[in-house]
Amino acid sequence: MPKAKMAHCKQILKTYWTLFGILLIGAFIGLYQLNTLPGEMWGDAIAHYYLAQQMQHGVFFYNYRYGGDGPIYTYLVVLVSWFLGLSFYTLKLTSVFVYLFFIIFLYLLAEELFKKQEIAVISGFLAAVSFWSITFARQPHARMLVPLFITITLLFAIKNKKIAAGVFLGLGMYAQASFWGMPLVFWRRYKILLLGLLITIPLLYSFATEKTGFFTNQSYFGEKLAISDNLPLSNIIHNLIHNISANFFSFFLRGDQGFRLNVPLSPHLDIISALFFFIGFFLLIRTSIKKKQMKYFEFIILPFILIQIPSLLDIHNPTAQPNIGRMIGVIPFVYLATGYGITQTWHFIFSQTIQNKKLQKIFYYLCITYLLLIITAANLYKYFVIYPYFLPDQNTPFAKIIAHTIDSYPPQTTFVVIGSGWSEWHQPEQQAIIDSMTKKHTVFFLQSPPTTTLLCDTVKTISHAVLITSPVDKQTLIGLAACDKQFNAYFLQKGSFTIARVLQIKQ
């Protein structure tokens, strides 16, 4: 390697060694137990698996095919799967890669905004270790793209790279519906806004012309706006106020009640992060007004408010607020404000209490390190210890266990799965069993309980048949006896959970 290039690499390493360290921490957090947490496929994961599978067979698309998720995530999944194969794991791994890029661009955005590496380091570190990032980084879902596209767009905007900012503003509209408040941020930067809207035209055309009905009251978008509910104005105002209040208190008091993305009802931030977030946000408002630092207002305060509009407009389902997923667009600004709040608070405290500059610096870094260690421990404990307990059957993956059992049999064995959804939250799902299999087997599904005639006809026409059914299903046993079929039976067990009953039909 030429000396000039080697010197340049050394300079980059010297400048960004802390960022590399944060990325290593993020990679470890993202990959640790990724195959088992979360362990089970469910509706969202199955839908994205199906979309990626379609795209692998040449069915390309540019519009929203599933709920509020745009096409970009599916393209990224297919790219990752090209190297590692399509699976539940590669769906989650795609989100991990997005999370790592988010850490990089948030670090760079903080550095550009504040011109202080210490705030960039803390912001990037919070992005890596906060539960809010981790839970989406390990989900088979498009939402992690929202903070990534927000940070990239704002970074180019603050650097005055209008074309790049406009391109990523437009592309972000194809990522996930939680991004849709972002164009409002650029109401004064018309060149960025116009380019972004130009790139969005095909998407808007699909909304206007497709039969899906994106804004009917039955659709993902329209039902949240209660378009045809004819709600009285007083109810609409009441629900809007409720949503604003719910979002505000979600940071420190009462969070999302869902179990897939959060520990039910727990605040979206740990108590220390929440405290310094509010301090930092107040200080940013104060600085914007007193010192006329309008870049803080334009690139942190204003987008923090505007990006929540899609979440606040869910006036049809106010009880669904707060929603940690629809609010994901705020996390770049939460981490920036928290990093700012931590540094400014401790600079002020030690400048007022310690005269010696060297001692000030020592105590400053000791306190910040201690704070970040506590924040890390609290968030990792919440995700890796508490969160799995609230997943269906404490994160016991029924479909995956059944699929692995099927994979363990010779390829000529034919399986009949009777029923589905016999455990918590409708697991196992039939499609999850198929998608979790790694070997080719013939699998039939019968409704539970099947009629005796159907059961007898099925097992008589199949050689090497194995039936899989609910562990409490007795009707199938009675039906097999009526068919004059003998079988060996055993239960699939995982810890304290009985997954299924397996019936091996004797020839």
Coordinates of C-alpha atoms in Angstrom, one line a residue:
M1 CA 0.0 0.0 0.0
P2 CA 1.4 3.5 -0.9
K3 CA 2.6 5.6 2.0
A4 CA 0.0 8.3 1.3
K5 CA -2.9 5.8 1.4
M6 CA -1.5 4.2 4.5
A7 CA -1.3 7.6 6.2
H8 CA -4.8 8.4 5.2
C9 CA -6.1 5.1 6.6
K10 CA -4.3 5.8 9.9
Q11 CA -5.8 9.2 10.1
I12 CA -9.3 7.8 9.6
L13 CA -8.7 5.2 12.2
K14 CA -7.3 7.8 14.6
T15 CA -10.3 10.1 14.0
Y16 CA -13.0 7.5 14.1
W17 CA -11.7 4.8 16.4
T18 CA -14.5 5.4 18.8
L19 CA -17.0 5.0 16.1
F20 CA -15.4 1.6 15.1
G21 CA -15.6 0.6 18.8
I22 CA -19.3 1.5 18.9
L23 CA -19.9 -0.5 15.8
L24 CA -18.3 -3.5 17.3
I25 CA -20.5 -3.2 20.3
G26 CA -23.5 -2.8 18.0
A27 CA -22.6 -5.8 15.9
F28 CA -22.3 -7.9 19.1
I29 CA -25.7 -6.7 20.4
G30 CA -27.3 -7.2 17.0
L31 CA -25.9 -10.7 16.4
Y32 CA -26.0 -12.2 19.9
Q33 CA -28.8 -14.8 20.1
L34 CA -30.2 -13.4 16.8
N35 CA -31.2 -16.9 15.7
T36 CA -33.3 -17.5 18.9
L37 CA -34.5 -14.0 19.9
P38 CA -37.2 -13.5 18.8
G39 CA -37.4 -17.2 18.0
E40 CA -40.8 -17.6 16.2
M41 CA -42.1 -16.4 12.9
W42 CA -45.5 -14.6 12.9
G43 CA -47.7 -12.6 10.6
D44 CA -45.2 -9.8 9.8
A45 CA -42.3 -12.1 9.3
I46 CA -44.3 -14.5 7.2
A47 CA -45.5 -11.6 5.0
H48 CA -42.0 -10.3 4.4
Y49 CA -40.7 -13.8 3.8
Y50 CA -43.3 -14.2 1.1
L51 CA -42.5 -10.9 -0.5
A52 CA -38.8 -11.7 -0.7
Q53 CA -39.6 -15.1 -2.1
Q54 CA -41.7 -13.6 -4.8
M55 CA -39.0 -11.1 -5.7
Q56 CA -36.5 -14.0 -5.9
H57 CA -38.8 -15.4 -8.6
G58 CA -38.8 -12.2 -10.6
V59 CA -41.8 -10.4 -9.1
F60 CA -40.5 -6.9 -8.6
F61 CA -42.5 -4.0 -7.2
Y62 CA -42.1 -0.4 -6.1
N63 CA -45.3 0.2 -4.1
Y64 CA -46.5 -0.8 -0.6
R65 CA -47.5 -4.5 -0.7
Y66 CA -47.8 -5.1 3.0
G67 CA -49.3 -2.7 5.6
G68 CA -47.2 0.4 6.1
D69 CA -43.9 -1.2 4.8
G70 CA -42.5 -0.1 1.5
P71 CA -40.4 -2.1 -1.0
I72 CA -36.9 -1.1 0.1
Y73 CA -36.7 -3.6 2.9
T74 CA -37.7 -6.5 0.6
Y75 CA -34.9 -5.5 -1.9
L76 CA -32.4 -5.5 1.0
V77 CA -33.6 -8.9 2.3
V78 CA -33.2 -10.4 -1.2
L79 CA -29.6 -8.9 -1.4
V80 CA -28.7 -10.5 2.0
S81 CA -30.4 -13.7 1.1
W82 CA -28.4 -13.9 -2.2
F83 CA -25.3 -14.7 0.0
L84 CA -26.9 -16.5 3.0
G85 CA -30.2 -17.9 1.7
L86 CA -33.7 -16.7 2.5
S87 CA -34.8 -17.5 6.1
F88 CA -36.2 -16.0 9.2
Y89 CA -32.6 -15.4 10.3
T90 CA -31.7 -13.4 7.1
L91 CA -34.9 -11.3 7.5
K92 CA -33.6 -10.3 11.0
L93 CA -30.0 -10.0 9.8
T94 CA -31.1 -7.4 7.2
S95 CA -32.4 -5.2 10.0
V96 CA -29.2 -5.6 11.9
F97 CA -27.2 -4.2 9.0
V98 CA -29.6 -1.3 8.7
Y99 CA -29.1 -0.6 12.5
L100 CA -25.3 -0.6 12.1
F101 CA -25.6 1.9 9.2
F102 CA -27.9 4.0 11.4
I103 CA -25.3 4.2 14.1
I104 CA -22.7 5.4 11.6
F105 CA -24.9 8.1 10.1
L106 CA -26.2 9.3 13.5
Y107 CA -22.6 9.7 14.7
L108 CA -21.8 11.7 11.6
L109 CA -24.9 13.8 11.9
A110 CA -24.2 14.6 15.6
E111 CA -20.6 15.5 14.7
E112 CA -21.8 17.8 11.9
L113 CA -24.5 19.4 14.0
F114 CA -22.6 20.0 17.3
K115 CA -19.0 20.1 16.0
K116 CA -18.1 18.2 19.2
Q117 CA -16.9 14.6 19.0
E118 CA -17.9 13.8 22.5
I119 CA -21.6 14.4 21.7
A120 CA -21.2 12.3 18.5
V121 CA -19.7 9.5 20.5
I122 CA -22.5 9.5 23.2
S123 CA -25.3 9.8 20.6
G124 CA -23.8 6.9 18.5
F125 CA -23.3 4.8 21.7
L126 CA -27.0 5.4 22.7
A127 CA -28.1 4.4 19.3
A128 CA -26.2 1.1 19.7
V129 CA -27.3 0.2 23.3
S130 CA -30.8 1.6 23.7
F131 CA -33.7 -0.8 23.8
W132 CA -35.6 1.2 21.3
S133 CA -32.9 0.6 18.7
I134 CA -32.2 -3.0 19.7
T135 CA -35.7 -4.2 19.5
F136 CA -36.1 -3.0 15.9
A137 CA -32.6 -4.0 14.9
R138 CA -33.6 -7.6 15.5
Q139 CA -37.1 -7.5 14.0
P140 CA -38.0 -8.9 10.5
H141 CA -39.5 -5.5 9.7
A142 CA -38.9 -2.4 7.6
R143 CA -39.2 0.1 10.5
M144 CA -35.4 0.3 11.2
L145 CA -35.1 2.0 7.8
V146 CA -37.0 5.0 9.1
P147 CA -34.3 6.5 11.4
L148 CA -31.6 5.5 8.9
F149 CA -33.2 7.5 6.0
I150 CA -33.9 10.4 8.4
T151 CA -30.3 10.7 9.5
I152 CA -28.9 10.4 6.0
T153 CA -31.3 13.0 4.6
L154 CA -30.6 15.4 7.4
L155 CA -26.8 14.9 7.2
F156 CA -26.8 15.8 3.5
A157 CA -29.2 18.7 4.1
I158 CA -27.0 20.2 6.8
K159 CA -24.0 19.8 4.5
N160 CA -26.0 21.7 1.8
K161 CA -25.9 18.7 -0.6
K162 CA -29.4 19.4 -1.9
I163 CA -29.5 16.6 -4.6
A164 CA -28.3 13.9 -2.2
A165 CA -30.7 15.1 0.5
G166 CA -33.6 15.2 -2.0
V167 CA -32.8 11.7 -3.3
F168 CA -32.8 10.2 0.2
L169 CA -36.0 12.1 1.1
G170 CA -37.7 10.6 -1.8
L171 CA -36.3 7.1 -1.2
G172 CA -37.4 7.3 2.4
M173 CA -41.0 7.5 1.3
Y174 CA -40.5 4.0 -0.1
A175 CA -39.2 2.7 3.3
Q176 CA -42.0 2.8 5.8
A177 CA -45.1 4.9 6.6
S178 CA -43.5 6.3 9.8
F179 CA -41.2 8.3 7.5
W180 CA -44.1 10.2 5.9
G181 CA -43.9 13.3 8.2
M182 CA -40.4 14.0 6.9
P183 CA -41.2 16.1 3.8
L184 CA -42.8 18.6 6.2
V185 CA -39.4 19.3 7.6
F186 CA -38.2 20.8 4.3
W187 CA -41.0 23.3 3.7
R188 CA -38.3 26.0 3.5
R189 CA -35.8 24.1 1.5
Y190 CA -37.9 23.8 -1.7
K191 CA -35.2 22.3 -3.9
I192 CA -34.8 19.3 -1.6
L193 CA -38.6 19.0 -1.2
L194 CA -39.3 19.2 -4.9
L195 CA -36.7 16.5 -5.7
G196 CA -38.0 14.3 -3.0
L197 CA -41.6 14.7 -4.2
L198 CA -40.5 14.0 -7.8
I199 CA -39.0 10.7 -6.7
T200 CA -42.2 9.9 -4.8
I201 CA -44.5 10.4 -7.8
P202 CA -44.6 6.6 -8.8
L203 CA -45.6 5.8 -5.2
L204 CA -48.3 8.5 -5.1
Y205 CA -49.6 7.2 -8.5
S206 CA -49.9 3.7 -7.1
F207 CA -51.9 5.0 -4.1
A208 CA -54.3 6.8 -6.5
T209 CA -54.8 4.1 -9.1
E210 CA -54.5 0.7 -7.4
K211 CA -57.5 -1.2 -6.2
T212 CA -56.0 -1.7 -2.8
G213 CA -57.7 1.4 -1.5
F214 CA -54.9 2.8 0.7
F215 CA -57.1 5.4 2.2
T216 CA -60.4 3.6 2.7
N217 CA -61.5 3.0 6.3
Q218 CA -60.6 -0.7 6.0
S219 CA -57.0 0.0 4.9
Y220 CA -53.8 0.2 6.9
F221 CA -53.7 4.0 6.5
G222 CA -57.3 5.0 6.2
E223 CA -58.6 3.1 9.2
K224 CA -56.2 5.1 11.4
L225 CA -57.7 8.4 10.1
A226 CA -61.3 7.2 10.6
I227 CA -62.1 8.7 7.2
S228 CA -65.6 7.4 7.0
D229 CA -66.4 7.2 10.7
N230 CA -68.0 10.7 10.8
L231 CA -66.6 11.3 14.2
P232 CA -67.7 14.5 15.8
L233 CA -65.1 17.3 15.9
S234 CA -65.1 17.2 19.7
N235 CA -64.1 13.4 19.5
I236 CA -61.4 14.1 17.0
I237 CA -59.9 16.9 19.1
H238 CA -60.1 14.7 22.2
N239 CA -58.4 11.8 20.5
L240 CA -55.6 14.0 19.1
I241 CA -55.0 15.4 22.6
H242 CA -54.9 11.9 23.9
N243 CA -52.4 10.8 21.3
I244 CA -50.1 13.8 22.0
S245 CA -50.3 13.0 25.7
A246 CA -49.6 9.3 25.2
N247 CA -46.6 10.0 23.0
F248 CA -45.2 12.4 25.6
F249 CA -45.6 10.1 28.6
S250 CA -44.3 7.1 26.6
F251 CA -40.7 8.3 27.1
F252 CA -40.7 7.9 30.8
L253 CA -44.0 6.7 32.2
R254 CA -46.2 4.4 30.1
G255 CA -45.1 2.9 26.8
D256 CA -46.4 0.7 24.1
Q257 CA -48.6 -2.1 25.5
G258 CA -47.7 -4.6 22.7
F259 CA -45.4 -7.5 23.4
R260 CA -43.8 -7.9 20.0
L261 CA -41.7 -4.7 20.1
N262 CA -41.7 -3.7 23.8
V263 CA -42.0 -5.0 27.3
P264 CA -45.7 -4.2 27.6
L265 CA -46.4 -0.8 29.0
S266 CA -42.8 -0.1 29.9
P267 CA -41.4 3.4 29.0
H268 CA -39.6 3.6 25.7
L269 CA -36.5 5.0 27.4
D270 CA -34.7 4.0 30.6
I271 CA -35.1 6.6 33.4
I272 CA -31.6 8.1 33.0
S273 CA -31.9 8.5 29.2
A274 CA -35.3 10.0 29.6
L275 CA -34.1 12.5 32.2
F276 CA -31.2 13.7 30.1
F277 CA -33.3 13.7 26.9
F278 CA -35.7 16.2 28.4
I279 CA -32.8 18.3 29.8
G280 CA -31.1 18.2 26.4
F281 CA -34.3 19.0 24.5
F282 CA -35.0 22.0 26.8
L283 CA -31.4 23.3 26.4
L284 CA -31.6 22.9 22.6
I285 CA -34.8 25.0 22.5
R286 CA -33.2 27.6 24.8
T287 CA -30.0 27.7 22.7
S288 CA -32.0 28.0 19.5
I289 CA -33.9 31.1 20.9
K290 CA -31.1 32.8 22.9
K291 CA -28.1 32.2 20.7
K292 CA -30.1 32.0 17.4
Q293 CA -28.7 28.5 16.6
M294 CA -31.5 27.8 14.2
K295 CA -29.9 24.6 12.9
Y296 CA -30.9 22.9 16.2
F297 CA -34.4 24.0 15.6
E298 CA -34.5 23.0 12.0
F299 CA -32.7 19.7 12.3
I300 CA -33.7 18.4 15.8
I301 CA -36.7 20.2 17.3
L302 CA -38.9 20.7 14.2
P303 CA -38.4 17.1 12.8
F304 CA -38.9 15.6 16.2
I305 CA -42.4 17.2 16.2
L306 CA -43.3 16.7 12.6
I307 CA -42.2 13.1 12.3
Q308 CA -44.8 12.1 14.9
I309 CA -47.7 13.4 12.8
P310 CA -48.5 10.0 11.3
S311 CA -48.6 8.5 14.8
L312 CA -50.7 11.3 16.2
L313 CA -53.2 11.1 13.4
D314 CA -54.4 7.6 14.5
I315 CA -57.7 9.1 15.7
H316 CA -59.6 5.9 15.1
N317 CA -57.6 3.8 17.6
P318 CA -56.5 6.2 20.4
T319 CA -56.2 3.2 22.7
A320 CA -53.3 1.9 20.5
Q321 CA -51.2 4.9 21.5
P322 CA -48.4 5.2 22.3
N323 CA -47.0 3.0 19.5
I324 CA -43.3 2.4 19.7
G325 CA -43.2 1.4 16.0
R326 CA -45.0 4.5 14.6
M327 CA -42.8 6.7 16.8
I328 CA -39.5 5.2 15.7
G329 CA -38.7 8.2 13.5
V330 CA -38.0 10.3 16.7
I331 CA -35.1 8.1 17.9
P332 CA -32.3 10.0 16.1
F333 CA -33.5 13.2 17.8
V334 CA -33.9 11.5 21.1
Y335 CA -30.3 10.3 21.0
L336 CA -29.0 13.6 19.8
A337 CA -30.8 15.5 22.5
T338 CA -29.8 13.0 25.2
G339 CA -26.1 13.2 24.2
Y340 CA -26.3 17.0 24.3
G341 CA -28.1 17.0 27.7
I342 CA -25.5 14.6 29.2
T343 CA -22.5 16.7 28.1
Q344 CA -23.9 20.1 28.9
T345 CA -25.2 19.0 32.3
W346 CA -21.9 17.6 33.5
H347 CA -19.8 20.4 32.0
F348 CA -21.9 22.8 33.9
I349 CA -21.8 20.9 37.2
F350 CA -18.0 20.4 37.2
S351 CA -17.2 23.9 36.0
Q352 CA -19.2 25.2 39.0
T353 CA -17.7 22.8 41.6
I354 CA -14.1 22.1 40.6
Q355 CA -11.6 24.7 39.7
N356 CA -8.8 22.5 38.5
K357 CA -9.2 21.9 34.7
K358 CA -7.5 18.5 34.8
L359 CA -9.7 17.3 37.7
Q360 CA -12.7 18.7 35.9
K361 CA -11.9 16.5 32.8
I362 CA -11.2 13.4 34.9
F363 CA -14.4 13.6 36.8
Y364 CA -16.4 14.5 33.7
Y365 CA -15.3 11.4 31.8
L366 CA -15.7 9.2 34.9
C367 CA -19.3 10.3 35.4
I368 CA -20.2 10.0 31.8
T369 CA -18.6 6.5 31.5
Y370 CA -20.5 5.5 34.7
L371 CA -23.8 6.8 33.3
L372 CA -23.4 5.0 30.0
L373 CA -22.5 1.8 31.7
I374 CA -25.8 2.0 33.8
I375 CA -27.8 2.9 30.6
T376 CA -26.2 -0.1 28.8
A377 CA -26.9 -2.6 31.6
A378 CA -30.5 -1.4 32.0
N379 CA -31.3 -1.6 28.3
L380 CA -29.6 -4.9 27.7
Y381 CA -31.3 -6.4 30.7
K382 CA -34.6 -5.2 29.5
Y383 CA -34.1 -6.7 26.0
F384 CA -32.3 -10.0 26.7
V385 CA -33.9 -10.9 30.1
I386 CA -37.3 -9.3 30.5
Y387 CA -38.5 -9.0 26.9
P388 CA -38.4 -12.7 26.0
Y389 CA -40.6 -13.5 29.0
F390 CA -43.5 -11.6 27.4
L391 CA -43.2 -13.2 23.9
P392 CA -45.6 -16.1 23.2
D393 CA -44.8 -19.0 25.5
Q394 CA -41.8 -17.1 26.8
N395 CA -40.2 -17.1 23.3
T396 CA -40.6 -20.8 22.8
P397 CA -40.8 -21.2 18.9
F398 CA -43.4 -23.8 18.3
A399 CA -43.3 -23.7 14.5
K400 CA -39.5 -23.8 14.4
I401 CA -39.4 -26.8 16.7
I402 CA -42.0 -28.6 14.6
A403 CA -40.1 -27.7 11.4
H404 CA -36.8 -29.1 12.9
T405 CA -38.6 -32.3 13.8
I406 CA -39.9 -32.6 10.2
D407 CA -36.3 -32.0 9.0
S408 CA -35.0 -34.8 11.1
Y409 CA -37.0 -37.5 9.2
P410 CA -36.1 -39.2 5.9
P411 CA -37.2 -37.3 2.8
Q412 CA -39.7 -39.9 1.8
T413 CA -41.7 -39.3 5.0
T414 CA -45.0 -37.4 4.4
F415 CA -46.3 -35.2 7.2
V416 CA -49.9 -34.3 8.0
V417 CA -50.2 -31.3 10.4
I418 CA -53.6 -31.2 12.0
G419 CA -54.8 -27.7 13.0
S420 CA -52.6 -24.7 14.1
G421 CA -52.6 -21.9 16.6
W422 CA -53.1 -24.2 19.6
S423 CA -50.8 -22.2 21.8
E424 CA -50.4 -18.5 22.8
W425 CA -51.1 -15.9 20.2
H426 CA -52.0 -18.3 17.6
Q427 CA -48.7 -20.1 17.4
P428 CA -47.7 -22.3 15.6
E429 CA -48.8 -20.8 12.3
Q430 CA -49.0 -23.2 9.3
Q431 CA -46.9 -21.0 7.0
A432 CA -44.3 -20.5 9.8
I433 CA -43.7 -24.3 9.9
I434 CA -43.2 -24.4 6.1
D435 CA -40.9 -21.3 6.1
S436 CA -38.8 -22.7 9.0
M437 CA -38.1 -26.0 7.3
T438 CA -34.6 -26.4 5.8
K439 CA -35.2 -29.7 4.0
K440 CA -37.7 -30.7 1.4
H441 CA -40.7 -32.7 2.7
T442 CA -44.3 -33.2 1.7
V443 CA -46.5 -31.6 4.2
F444 CA -50.3 -31.5 4.2
F445 CA -52.5 -29.5 6.6
L446 CA -55.9 -30.5 7.8
Q447 CA -58.4 -28.5 9.9
S448 CA -58.8 -29.5 13.5
P449 CA -60.6 -31.8 14.2
P450 CA -60.7 -33.6 10.9
T451 CA -63.7 -35.8 10.1
T452 CA -63.0 -39.5 10.6
T453 CA -63.6 -40.1 6.9
L454 CA -61.1 -37.4 5.8
L455 CA -58.5 -38.6 8.3
C456 CA -58.9 -42.3 7.3
D457 CA -58.7 -41.4 3.6
T458 CA -55.6 -39.3 4.2
V459 CA -53.6 -41.9 6.1
K460 CA -54.6 -44.8 3.9
T461 CA -53.3 -43.1 0.8
I462 CA -49.9 -42.1 2.3
S463 CA -47.0 -44.4 3.0
H464 CA -44.5 -43.3 5.7
A465 CA -47.0 -40.9 7.2
V466 CA -46.4 -38.9 10.4
L467 CA -49.1 -36.8 12.0
I468 CA -48.4 -33.7 14.1
T469 CA -51.2 -32.3 16.2
S470 CA -52.0 -30.4 19.3
P471 CA -50.7 -32.1 22.5
V472 CA -54.3 -32.0 23.9
D473 CA -56.0 -33.2 20.7
K474 CA -57.8 -36.5 21.5
Q475 CA -60.1 -36.5 18.5
T476 CA -57.3 -37.5 16.2
L477 CA -56.5 -40.5 18.4
I478 CA -60.1 -41.6 18.3
G479 CA -60.2 -41.1 14.6
L480 CA -57.1 -43.2 14.0
A481 CA -58.5 -46.0 16.1
A482 CA -61.7 -45.9 13.9
C483 CA -59.5 -46.2 10.9
D484 CA -57.9 -49.3 12.3
K485 CA -54.5 -47.6 12.2
Q486 CA -51.8 -48.3 14.8
F487 CA -49.2 -45.7 15.6
N488 CA -46.3 -44.8 17.9
A489 CA -46.8 -41.5 19.7
Y490 CA -44.5 -39.1 21.5
F491 CA -44.5 -35.5 22.6
L492 CA -42.3 -32.6 21.5
Q493 CA -41.0 -30.9 24.6
K494 CA -39.1 -27.6 25.1
G495 CA -38.4 -26.7 28.7
S496 CA -41.7 -26.7 30.5
F497 CA -43.7 -26.5 27.3
T498 CA -45.3 -29.3 25.4
I499 CA -45.1 -28.3 21.8
A500 CA -47.0 -31.0 19.9
R501 CA -47.9 -34.7 19.7
V502 CA -46.2 -36.7 17.0
L503 CA -48.0 -39.8 15.7
Q504 CA -46.0 -42.2 13.5
I505 CA -48.4 -44.4 11.6
K506 CA -47.3 -48.0 11.4
Q507 CA -47.2 -49.6 8.0

